[in-house]
mmCIF file of C-alpha atoms and ligand atoms in Angstrom:
data_model
loop_
_atom_site.group_PDB
_atom_site.id
_atom_site.type_symbol
_atom_site.label_atom_id
_atom_site.label_comp_id
_atom_site.label_asym_id
_atom_site.label_seq_id
_atom_site.Cartn_x
_atom_site.Cartn_y
_atom_site.Cartn_z
ATOM 1 C CA PRO A 132 10.791 5.238 44.736
ATOM 2 C CA TYR A 133 13.860 3.415 46.026
ATOM 3 C CA ILE A 134 15.451 3.847 42.743
ATOM 4 C CA PHE A 135 15.491 7.573 43.233
ATOM 5 C CA LYS A 136 16.784 7.794 46.813
ATOM 6 C CA SER A 137 20.400 7.056 47.751
ATOM 7 C CA VAL A 138 21.813 5.056 50.468
ATOM 8 C CA HIS A 139 22.960 8.227 51.884
ATOM 9 C CA HIS A 140 19.402 9.387 52.527
ATOM 10 C CA PHE A 141 18.637 6.295 54.733
ATOM 11 C CA VAL A 142 22.161 6.333 56.467
ATOM 12 C CA GLU A 143 20.873 10.006 57.552
ATOM 13 C CA LYS A 144 17.390 9.094 58.392
ATOM 14 C CA TYR A 145 18.225 6.308 60.688
ATOM 15 C CA ASN A 146 21.325 8.074 62.049
ATOM 16 C CA LEU A 147 23.695 5.328 61.109
ATOM 17 C CA THR A 148 26.989 7.231 62.158
ATOM 18 C CA ASP A 149 29.311 4.231 63.046
ATOM 19 C CA ALA A 150 32.413 4.824 61.131
ATOM 20 C CA ALA A 151 33.125 1.329 60.801
ATOM 21 C CA PHE A 152 29.721 0.501 59.325
ATOM 22 C CA HIS A 153 29.904 3.488 57.150
ATOM 23 C CA ARG A 154 33.399 2.230 55.587
ATOM 24 C CA PHE A 155 31.817 -1.189 55.288
ATOM 25 C CA LEU A 156 28.998 0.207 53.336
ATOM 26 C CA GLN A 157 31.237 2.297 50.956
ATOM 27 C CA GLU A 158 33.594 -0.601 50.013
ATOM 28 C CA GLN A 159 30.809 -3.159 49.575
ATOM 29 C CA LEU A 160 28.769 -0.880 47.456
ATOM 30 C CA LEU A 161 31.765 -0.149 45.251
ATOM 31 C CA ILE A 162 32.063 -4.018 44.440
ATOM 32 C CA THR A 163 28.394 -4.471 43.922
ATOM 33 C CA THR A 164 26.613 -1.267 42.816
ATOM 34 C CA GLN A 165 29.964 0.235 41.359
ATOM 35 C CA ASN A 166 29.112 3.440 43.160
ATOM 36 C CA THR A 167 29.320 4.975 46.807
ATOM 37 C CA ILE A 168 26.960 5.720 49.655
ATOM 38 C CA SER A 169 25.911 9.124 48.328
ATOM 39 C CA ASP A 170 24.817 8.181 44.767
ATOM 40 C CA SER A 171 23.914 4.527 45.018
ATOM 41 C CA PRO A 172 20.323 3.960 44.744
ATOM 42 C CA PHE A 173 18.873 2.263 48.009
ATOM 43 C CA LEU A 174 17.033 -0.459 45.720
ATOM 44 C CA THR A 175 20.160 -1.876 43.857
ATOM 45 C CA ALA A 176 22.279 -1.140 46.974
ATOM 46 C CA ALA A 177 19.900 -3.260 49.036
ATOM 47 C CA MET A 178 20.449 -6.308 46.563
ATOM 48 C CA GLY A 179 24.067 -5.496 46.219
ATOM 49 C CA LEU A 180 24.460 -5.890 50.030
ATOM 50 C CA ALA A 181 22.583 -9.285 50.215
ATOM 51 C CA TYR A 182 24.451 -10.525 46.977
ATOM 52 C CA PRO A 183 27.649 -11.767 48.641
ATOM 53 C CA SER A 184 25.778 -14.186 51.127
ATOM 54 C CA ASP A 185 24.499 -16.231 48.136
ATOM 55 C CA THR A 186 27.943 -16.699 46.161
ATOM 56 C CA TYR A 187 28.388 -20.041 44.415
ATOM 57 C CA TYR A 188 31.637 -21.403 43.482
ATOM 58 C CA PRO A 189 32.014 -22.677 39.809
ATOM 59 C CA VAL A 190 34.427 -25.650 39.826
ATOM 60 C CA GLY A 191 37.097 -24.690 37.118
ATOM 61 C CA GLY A 192 36.537 -20.938 37.422
ATOM 62 C CA MET A 193 34.346 -18.224 36.065
ATOM 63 C CA TYR A 194 34.770 -19.383 32.263
ATOM 64 C CA LYS A 195 33.026 -22.737 33.166
ATOM 65 C CA PRO A 196 29.316 -21.197 33.390
ATOM 66 C CA ALA A 197 30.199 -19.670 29.864
ATOM 67 C CA GLU A 198 31.355 -22.769 28.657
ATOM 68 C CA LEU A 199 28.142 -24.447 29.595
ATOM 69 C CA LEU A 200 26.154 -21.948 27.819
ATOM 70 C CA PHE A 201 28.423 -22.352 24.740
ATOM 71 C CA GLU A 202 27.827 -26.281 24.640
ATOM 72 C CA SER A 203 24.104 -25.607 25.211
ATOM 73 C CA PHE A 204 24.004 -23.200 22.421
ATOM 74 C CA LYS A 205 25.914 -25.521 20.188
ATOM 75 C CA ALA A 206 23.463 -28.367 20.953
ATOM 76 C CA SER A 207 20.524 -26.148 19.951
ATOM 77 C CA GLY A 208 22.110 -25.659 16.424
ATOM 78 C CA GLY A 209 24.094 -22.502 17.314
ATOM 79 C CA GLU A 210 27.460 -21.847 15.872
ATOM 80 C CA VAL A 211 30.105 -19.615 17.837
ATOM 81 C CA LYS A 212 32.978 -17.958 15.898
ATOM 82 C CA PHE A 213 35.797 -17.241 18.094
ATOM 83 C CA LYS A 214 38.455 -14.470 17.365
ATOM 84 C CA LYS A 215 36.206 -12.622 14.992
ATOM 85 C CA ARG A 216 36.152 -8.853 15.761
ATOM 86 C CA VAL A 217 33.063 -7.102 14.316
ATOM 87 C CA LYS A 218 34.058 -3.945 12.771
ATOM 88 C CA ALA A 219 30.806 -2.546 11.467
ATOM 89 C CA ILE A 220 27.095 -3.177 11.977
ATOM 90 C CA ASN A 221 24.913 -1.376 9.294
ATOM 91 C CA LYS A 222 21.081 -1.243 8.677
ATOM 92 C CA THR A 223 20.135 -2.770 5.288
ATOM 93 C CA LYS A 224 16.726 -2.988 3.313
ATOM 94 C CA THR A 225 16.225 -6.550 5.016
ATOM 95 C CA GLY A 226 18.034 -6.380 8.268
ATOM 96 C CA TYR A 227 21.677 -5.778 9.186
ATOM 97 C CA SER A 228 25.045 -6.244 7.734
ATOM 98 C CA ILE A 229 27.639 -7.135 9.989
ATOM 99 C CA ARG A 230 31.267 -7.019 8.655
ATOM 100 C CA LEU A 231 34.364 -8.507 10.587
ATOM 101 C CA GLU A 232 37.860 -7.108 10.804
ATOM 102 C CA ASN A 233 38.875 -9.929 8.567
ATOM 103 C CA GLY A 234 36.933 -8.731 5.714
ATOM 104 C CA GLU A 235 34.082 -11.358 6.231
ATOM 105 C CA GLU A 236 30.355 -9.976 5.850
ATOM 106 C CA PHE A 237 27.226 -11.465 7.230
ATOM 107 C CA HIS A 238 23.527 -10.471 6.242
ATOM 108 C CA VAL A 239 21.087 -11.119 9.097
ATOM 109 C CA LYS A 240 17.627 -10.226 10.052
ATOM 110 C CA ASN A 241 18.196 -9.589 13.596
ATOM 111 C CA VAL A 242 21.151 -8.644 15.835
ATOM 112 C CA ILE A 243 21.486 -9.186 19.592
ATOM 113 C CA SER A 244 24.607 -7.308 20.529
ATOM 114 C CA ASN A 245 26.615 -7.713 23.304
ATOM 115 C CA ILE A 246 29.216 -5.026 22.732
ATOM 116 C CA PRO A 247 29.395 -2.032 25.043
ATOM 117 C CA ILE A 248 27.400 1.064 24.054
ATOM 118 C CA TRP A 249 30.759 2.971 23.783
ATOM 119 C CA ASN A 250 32.010 0.386 20.979
ATOM 120 C CA MET A 251 28.969 0.649 19.394
ATOM 121 C CA VAL A 252 29.594 4.139 18.445
ATOM 122 C CA GLU A 253 32.426 3.163 16.438
ATOM 123 C CA MET A 254 30.799 0.512 14.424
ATOM 124 C CA THR A 255 27.479 2.146 13.329
ATOM 125 C CA ASP A 256 26.348 4.970 11.439
ATOM 126 C CA GLY A 257 23.417 7.339 10.729
ATOM 127 C CA LYS A 258 20.425 7.213 13.441
ATOM 128 C CA ILE A 259 21.970 4.163 15.183
ATOM 129 C CA LYS A 260 25.238 5.900 15.554
ATOM 130 C CA LYS A 261 23.533 9.110 16.818
ATOM 131 C CA TYR A 262 21.607 6.998 19.402
ATOM 132 C CA PHE A 263 24.702 5.235 21.095
ATOM 133 C CA GLU A 264 26.435 8.635 20.929
ATOM 134 C CA GLU A 265 23.798 10.163 22.997
ATOM 135 C CA LYS A 266 23.602 7.165 25.422
ATOM 136 C CA SER A 267 27.482 7.068 25.731
ATOM 137 C CA LYS A 268 27.412 10.982 26.508
ATOM 138 C CA LEU A 269 25.035 10.336 29.316
ATOM 139 C CA PHE A 270 26.761 7.159 30.552
ATOM 140 C CA ASN A 271 30.200 8.235 29.980
ATOM 141 C CA PHE A 272 31.899 6.822 33.044
ATOM 142 C CA SER A 273 32.747 3.219 34.131
ATOM 143 C CA TRP A 274 35.479 1.809 36.344
ATOM 144 C CA GLY A 275 38.483 -0.007 35.231
ATOM 145 C CA ALA A 276 39.942 -2.841 37.160
ATOM 146 C CA PHE A 277 43.477 -3.670 38.459
ATOM 147 C CA THR A 278 43.966 -7.420 39.074
ATOM 148 C CA VAL A 279 46.664 -9.451 40.406
ATOM 149 C CA ASN A 280 46.734 -13.439 39.815
ATOM 150 C CA PHE A 281 48.976 -15.885 41.335
ATOM 151 C CA GLY A 282 49.226 -19.431 42.845
ATOM 152 C CA ILE A 283 50.323 -20.417 46.278
ATOM 153 C CA GLU A 284 51.024 -23.618 48.269
ATOM 154 C CA SER A 285 48.044 -24.113 50.538
ATOM 155 C CA LYS A 286 47.287 -27.392 52.421
ATOM 156 C CA GLU A 287 44.926 -25.876 55.139
ATOM 157 C CA GLU A 288 41.318 -24.937 54.767
ATOM 158 C CA LEU A 289 40.244 -21.074 54.662
ATOM 159 C CA ASP A 290 37.026 -19.857 56.471
ATOM 160 C CA SER A 291 35.846 -18.533 53.143
ATOM 161 C CA LEU A 292 36.922 -18.484 49.632
ATOM 162 C CA TYR A 293 36.098 -14.637 49.258
ATOM 163 C CA TYR A 294 37.445 -11.597 51.183
ATOM 164 C CA GLN A 295 37.144 -7.957 50.846
ATOM 165 C CA ILE A 296 40.443 -6.493 52.548
ATOM 166 C CA HIS A 297 39.994 -2.848 53.675
ATOM 167 C CA THR A 298 43.115 -0.822 53.850
ATOM 168 C CA ASN A 299 43.495 2.406 55.728
ATOM 169 C CA GLU A 300 45.018 4.313 52.735
ATOM 170 C CA LYS A 301 44.051 4.205 49.253
ATOM 171 C CA ILE A 302 45.977 1.685 47.286
ATOM 172 C CA PRO A 303 48.339 3.709 44.873
ATOM 173 C CA HIS A 304 47.066 4.459 41.353
ATOM 174 C CA SER A 305 43.682 2.894 42.325
ATOM 175 C CA ASP A 306 40.393 4.423 43.653
ATOM 176 C CA SER A 307 40.005 2.011 46.327
ATOM 177 C CA ASN A 308 40.554 1.563 49.883
ATOM 178 C CA SER A 309 39.933 -2.105 49.665
ATOM 179 C CA PHE A 310 40.584 -5.049 47.424
ATOM 180 C CA PHE A 311 38.760 -8.276 46.756
ATOM 181 C CA VAL A 312 40.523 -11.777 47.007
ATOM 182 C CA SER A 313 39.197 -15.080 45.762
ATOM 183 C CA PHE A 314 40.763 -18.224 46.191
ATOM 184 C CA SER A 315 40.246 -21.422 44.372
ATOM 185 C CA HIS A 316 38.663 -24.408 46.397
ATOM 186 C CA ILE A 317 41.099 -26.543 47.900
ATOM 187 C CA ASP A 318 39.849 -29.611 45.967
ATOM 188 C CA ASP A 319 39.560 -27.828 42.530
ATOM 189 C CA ARG A 320 42.181 -29.675 40.415
ATOM 190 C CA GLN A 321 41.098 -27.623 37.385
ATOM 191 C CA ARG A 322 42.536 -24.359 38.883
ATOM 192 C CA ALA A 323 45.628 -25.586 40.942
ATOM 193 C CA PRO A 324 47.500 -28.673 41.392
ATOM 194 C CA GLU A 325 47.071 -30.796 44.623
ATOM 195 C CA GLY A 326 48.316 -28.679 47.814
ATOM 196 C CA SER A 327 48.126 -25.390 45.624
ATOM 197 C CA ARG A 328 45.407 -22.725 45.295
ATOM 198 C CA SER A 329 44.955 -19.969 42.598
ATOM 199 C CA VAL A 330 44.548 -16.522 44.051
ATOM 200 C CA THR A 331 42.558 -13.681 42.148
ATOM 201 C CA ILE A 332 42.684 -10.110 43.391
ATOM 202 C CA SER A 333 40.793 -7.268 41.879
ATOM 203 C CA LEU A 334 40.174 -3.541 42.772
ATOM 204 C CA HIS A 335 38.838 -0.359 41.120
ATOM 205 C CA THR A 336 40.932 2.009 39.379
ATOM 206 C CA ASN A 337 40.085 5.105 37.264
ATOM 207 C CA VAL A 338 41.094 4.276 33.631
ATOM 208 C CA LYS A 339 42.787 7.695 33.450
ATOM 209 C CA ASN A 340 45.580 6.377 35.784
ATOM 210 C CA TRP A 341 46.814 4.192 32.995
ATOM 211 C CA ILE A 342 46.853 6.390 29.767
ATOM 212 C CA ASN A 343 49.208 8.452 28.266
ATOM 213 C CA LEU A 344 52.055 6.942 30.139
ATOM 214 C CA SER A 345 55.625 5.983 28.809
ATOM 215 C CA THR A 346 56.440 2.421 29.137
ATOM 216 C CA GLU A 347 58.646 2.989 31.921
ATOM 217 C CA GLU A 348 56.005 5.084 33.875
ATOM 218 C CA TYR A 349 53.409 2.422 33.058
ATOM 219 C CA ASN A 350 55.550 -0.406 34.354
ATOM 220 C CA GLN A 351 56.620 1.475 37.480
ATOM 221 C CA LYS A 352 53.004 2.142 38.668
ATOM 222 C CA LYS A 353 52.040 -1.264 37.716
ATOM 223 C CA GLU A 354 54.924 -2.592 40.019
ATOM 224 C CA MET A 355 53.930 -0.016 42.771
ATOM 225 C CA THR A 356 50.138 -1.233 42.747
ATOM 226 C CA THR A 357 51.111 -4.863 42.676
ATOM 227 C CA SER A 358 53.629 -4.639 45.522
ATOM 228 C CA THR A 359 51.269 -2.761 47.830
ATOM 229 C CA ILE A 360 48.668 -5.116 47.186
ATOM 230 C CA LEU A 361 50.912 -8.072 47.913
ATOM 231 C CA SER A 362 52.349 -6.550 51.128
ATOM 232 C CA HIS A 363 48.477 -6.139 52.401
ATOM 233 C CA PHE A 364 47.764 -9.525 51.128
ATOM 234 C CA ASP A 365 50.977 -11.099 53.287
ATOM 235 C CA ILE A 366 49.490 -8.963 56.535
ATOM 236 C CA ASN A 367 45.975 -10.306 56.131
ATOM 237 C CA PHE A 368 46.967 -13.968 55.244
ATOM 238 C CA PRO A 369 50.076 -14.599 57.290
ATOM 239 C CA GLN A 370 49.638 -18.249 56.753
ATOM 240 C CA PHE A 371 50.777 -17.808 53.147
ATOM 241 C CA LYS A 372 53.643 -15.348 54.105
ATOM 242 C CA ASN A 373 56.353 -17.717 53.399
ATOM 243 C CA SER A 374 54.851 -19.304 50.216
ATOM 244 C CA GLU A 375 56.208 -18.257 46.940
ATOM 245 C CA LYS A 376 53.654 -16.552 44.776
ATOM 246 C CA LEU A 377 53.931 -18.514 41.565
ATOM 247 C CA HIS A 378 52.872 -17.172 37.912
ATOM 248 C CA LEU A 379 52.487 -13.726 39.407
ATOM 249 C CA LEU A 380 50.660 -11.762 36.821
ATOM 250 C CA SER A 381 49.138 -8.065 37.141
ATOM 251 C CA GLY A 382 46.532 -6.528 34.864
ATOM 252 C CA THR A 383 45.494 -2.983 34.239
ATOM 253 C CA PRO A 384 42.644 -1.367 32.139
ATOM 254 C CA LYS A 385 45.000 -1.532 29.292
ATOM 255 C CA THR A 386 45.280 -5.156 29.667
ATOM 256 C CA PHE A 387 41.299 -5.468 29.733
ATOM 257 C CA GLN A 388 41.214 -3.091 26.559
ATOM 258 C CA PHE A 389 43.678 -5.225 24.842
ATOM 259 C CA TYR A 390 42.200 -8.643 25.508
ATOM 260 C CA THR A 391 38.386 -7.822 25.416
ATOM 261 C CA GLY A 392 38.509 -4.832 23.098
ATOM 262 C CA ARG A 393 36.104 -2.829 25.705
ATOM 263 C CA SER A 394 36.399 0.861 24.894
ATOM 264 C CA ASN A 395 38.897 2.523 27.213
ATOM 265 C CA GLY A 396 39.229 -0.788 29.225
ATOM 266 C CA PHE A 397 35.905 0.122 30.921
ATOM 267 C CA VAL A 398 34.693 -3.026 32.937
ATOM 268 C CA GLY A 399 32.228 -3.906 35.533
ATOM 269 C CA GLY A 400 29.446 -1.860 33.534
ATOM 270 C CA ILE A 401 27.631 1.143 34.223
ATOM 271 C CA PRO A 402 27.607 2.318 37.925
ATOM 272 C CA HIS A 403 24.033 2.154 39.502
ATOM 273 C CA SER A 404 23.309 5.765 40.140
ATOM 274 C CA VAL A 405 20.610 7.901 41.420
ATOM 275 C CA SER A 406 21.292 10.724 39.109
ATOM 276 C CA LYS A 407 21.493 8.406 36.017
ATOM 277 C CA ASN A 408 19.009 5.891 37.147
ATOM 278 C CA LEU A 409 18.004 2.530 35.825
ATOM 279 C CA LEU A 410 15.114 3.966 33.947
ATOM 280 C CA LYS A 411 17.490 6.052 31.748
ATOM 281 C CA MET A 412 19.704 3.040 30.728
ATOM 282 C CA PRO A 413 19.574 1.935 27.112
ATOM 283 C CA SER A 414 16.688 -0.593 26.822
ATOM 284 C CA ASN A 415 17.382 -4.171 25.740
ATOM 285 C CA ILE A 416 15.116 -3.500 22.873
ATOM 286 C CA SER A 417 16.526 -0.789 20.980
ATOM 287 C CA PRO A 418 14.605 1.797 18.904
ATOM 288 C CA PHE A 419 15.756 0.201 15.796
ATOM 289 C CA ASP A 420 13.696 -2.877 14.286
ATOM 290 C CA GLY A 421 15.690 -6.204 14.826
ATOM 291 C CA LEU A 422 18.509 -4.636 16.969
ATOM 292 C CA TYR A 423 18.606 -5.867 20.440
ATOM 293 C CA LEU A 424 21.107 -5.313 23.208
ATOM 294 C CA VAL A 425 22.415 -7.268 26.152
ATOM 295 C CA GLY A 426 25.630 -6.589 28.409
ATOM 296 C CA ASP A 427 26.614 -4.632 31.361
ATOM 297 C CA THR A 428 26.040 -1.104 29.712
ATOM 298 C CA VAL A 429 22.406 -1.699 29.083
ATOM 299 C CA PHE A 430 19.313 -2.240 31.268
ATOM 300 C CA PRO A 431 19.419 -3.670 34.024
ATOM 301 C CA GLY A 432 23.185 -2.846 34.200
ATOM 302 C CA GLN A 433 26.292 -4.528 35.374
ATOM 303 C CA GLY A 434 27.192 -7.826 36.878
ATOM 304 C CA THR A 435 26.453 -11.366 35.606
ATOM 305 C CA PRO A 436 23.121 -11.703 37.102
ATOM 306 C CA ALA A 437 22.019 -8.465 35.681
ATOM 307 C CA VAL A 438 23.426 -9.407 32.315
ATOM 308 C CA VAL A 439 21.412 -12.629 32.349
ATOM 309 C CA LEU A 440 18.305 -10.842 33.317
ATOM 310 C CA GLY A 441 18.758 -8.527 30.422
ATOM 311 C CA ALA A 442 19.228 -11.383 27.849
ATOM 312 C CA LEU A 443 15.939 -13.139 29.446
ATOM 313 C CA ASN A 444 14.035 -9.798 28.636
ATOM 314 C CA ILE A 445 15.020 -10.358 25.036
ATOM 315 C CA VAL A 446 14.270 -13.860 24.820
ATOM 316 C CA ASN A 447 11.010 -13.036 26.209
ATOM 317 C CA GLU A 448 10.412 -10.235 23.706
ATOM 318 C CA ILE A 449 11.343 -12.368 20.767
ATOM 319 C CA LEU A 450 9.303 -15.516 21.648
ATOM 320 C CA ASN A 451 6.177 -13.370 22.215
HETATM 321 C C1 FAD B 239 37.601 -7.886 38.145
HETATM 322 C C2 FAD B 239 36.196 -8.052 37.985
HETATM 323 C C3 FAD B 239 35.539 -8.746 38.998
HETATM 324 C C4 FAD B 239 34.037 -8.848 38.664
HETATM 325 N N1 FAD B 239 33.443 -9.618 39.813
HETATM 326 C C5 FAD B 239 32.198 -9.817 39.305
HETATM 327 C C6 FAD B 239 31.429 -10.545 40.369
HETATM 328 O O1 FAD B 239 31.846 -10.965 41.367
HETATM 329 N N2 FAD B 239 30.227 -10.650 40.105
HETATM 330 C C7 FAD B 239 29.414 -10.373 38.989
HETATM 331 O O2 FAD B 239 28.311 -10.369 38.879
HETATM 332 N N3 FAD B 239 30.040 -9.402 38.207
HETATM 333 C C8 FAD B 239 31.290 -9.295 38.367
HETATM 334 N N4 FAD B 239 32.154 -8.543 37.429
HETATM 335 C C9 FAD B 239 31.285 -7.828 36.233
HETATM 336 C C10 FAD B 239 30.911 -8.906 35.348
HETATM 337 O O3 FAD B 239 32.270 -9.630 34.837
HETATM 338 C C11 FAD B 239 30.426 -8.107 34.022
HETATM 339 O O4 FAD B 239 29.489 -7.192 34.461
HETATM 340 C C12 FAD B 239 30.048 -9.125 33.051
HETATM 341 O O5 FAD B 239 31.148 -10.010 32.518
HETATM 342 C C13 FAD B 239 29.384 -8.344 31.821
HETATM 343 O O6 FAD B 239 29.174 -9.184 30.761
HETATM 344 P P1 FAD B 239 28.898 -8.662 29.179
HETATM 345 O O7 FAD B 239 28.436 -9.620 28.466
HETATM 346 O O8 FAD B 239 28.280 -7.267 29.221
HETATM 347 O O9 FAD B 239 30.387 -8.139 28.970
HETATM 348 P P2 FAD B 239 31.777 -9.075 28.767
HETATM 349 O O10 FAD B 239 31.752 -10.124 29.603
HETATM 350 O O11 FAD B 239 32.741 -7.997 28.717
HETATM 351 O O12 FAD B 239 31.601 -9.505 27.300
HETATM 352 C C14 FAD B 239 31.572 -8.741 26.172
HETATM 353 C C15 FAD B 239 32.347 -9.392 24.893
HETATM 354 O O13 FAD B 239 32.414 -8.829 23.806
HETATM 355 C C16 FAD B 239 33.595 -9.042 23.138
HETATM 356 N N5 FAD B 239 33.730 -7.868 22.141
HETATM 357 C C17 FAD B 239 33.847 -6.660 22.661
HETATM 358 N N6 FAD B 239 34.129 -5.960 21.228
HETATM 359 C C18 FAD B 239 33.951 -6.710 20.221
HETATM 360 C C19 FAD B 239 33.887 -6.750 18.857
HETATM 361 N N7 FAD B 239 34.007 -5.514 18.287
HETATM 362 N N8 FAD B 239 33.677 -7.848 18.166
HETATM 363 C C20 FAD B 239 33.494 -9.017 18.653
HETATM 364 N N9 FAD B 239 33.430 -9.181 20.056
HETATM 365 C C21 FAD B 239 33.510 -8.088 20.851
HETATM 366 C C22 FAD B 239 34.505 -8.844 24.207
HETATM 367 O O14 FAD B 239 35.605 -9.439 23.905
HETATM 368 C C23 FAD B 239 33.815 -9.728 25.336
HETATM 369 O O15 FAD B 239 34.115 -11.144 25.239
HETATM 370 C C24 FAD B 239 33.360 -8.286 37.700
HETATM 371 C C25 FAD B 239 34.058 -7.599 36.617
HETATM 372 C C26 FAD B 239 35.576 -7.521 36.855
HETATM 373 C C27 FAD B 239 36.218 -6.730 35.786
#
């Protein structure tokens, strides 16, 4: 039943009126369920609110766990082809044909697709295309991200490597009154040289903020969002105020779209929602023989743990 009741329902029921607590919930839910108090299901919100207390640090950065998976896959006889964009997935008499952008074609019995449902519409046809069109129509929204990355000199310990900074006003061209900051560990030599740390900042933005702009408008918006974030960073981390921000880079949904190929630059997956609840999400086992789906646009939704759980569902299904 907690999938069908919002956090708002319980906030009202237990008369949780404290403004600061309300604000805390709102911003924490945005980075965990990708939704707000009024539409976040209580079940996923409860998991989301408990989640930051159990955050581990991968030495070398977030690509390290992916690298371990890659090594393990290779050791089991798997082959990974990098920089090969899939253009079409079509049903054949014996399974599926996969056509790549460079013209290469593969014929396979089964497909496990990690490609977002919105992209699947463009690369399939017939009944399969219709299925992804219907799902994309229902789940037609996902957030975009604005990111800022840089290096700083840092010799002292920090209380935590992870912070959510709350701001009184919305950050320009975003949909957030907060941003998330992660620092590399002081001893992580793979992320930064001795005496330095790398800093990653991200926040939610509607992808519509970044489309149909001239280059000049785009650069102006990007500059304004970056400088506002950095001024809040300096206020909240005065110990780094005089440290030069090295290798400063900002990214918008356009950047994500360019590098990942994800439709519209939608990242972070489908928001958890009472109205479009978990049970309506595309299943990991598609209605089409031999076509399986993983990733943050299918059950059980967004975030690395959920994506892994979806993958385990498929492993169990195939092995059984
Ligand atoms: C700024 C930010 C911070 C986040 N923080 C957290 C966090 O703290 N904790 C957490 O759990 N989650 C976090 N997430 C969410 C998490 O990153 C995603 O939910 C997760 O990566 C989704 O995994 P995925 O495999 O579904 O998609 P992706 O990681 O996007 O992988 C999909 C892959 O498919 C590739 N692809 C797309 N189209 C094609 C094509 N046509 N041919 C071939 N390949 C293609 C893409 O290039 C990409 O490599 C964050 C996301 C963002 C953007």
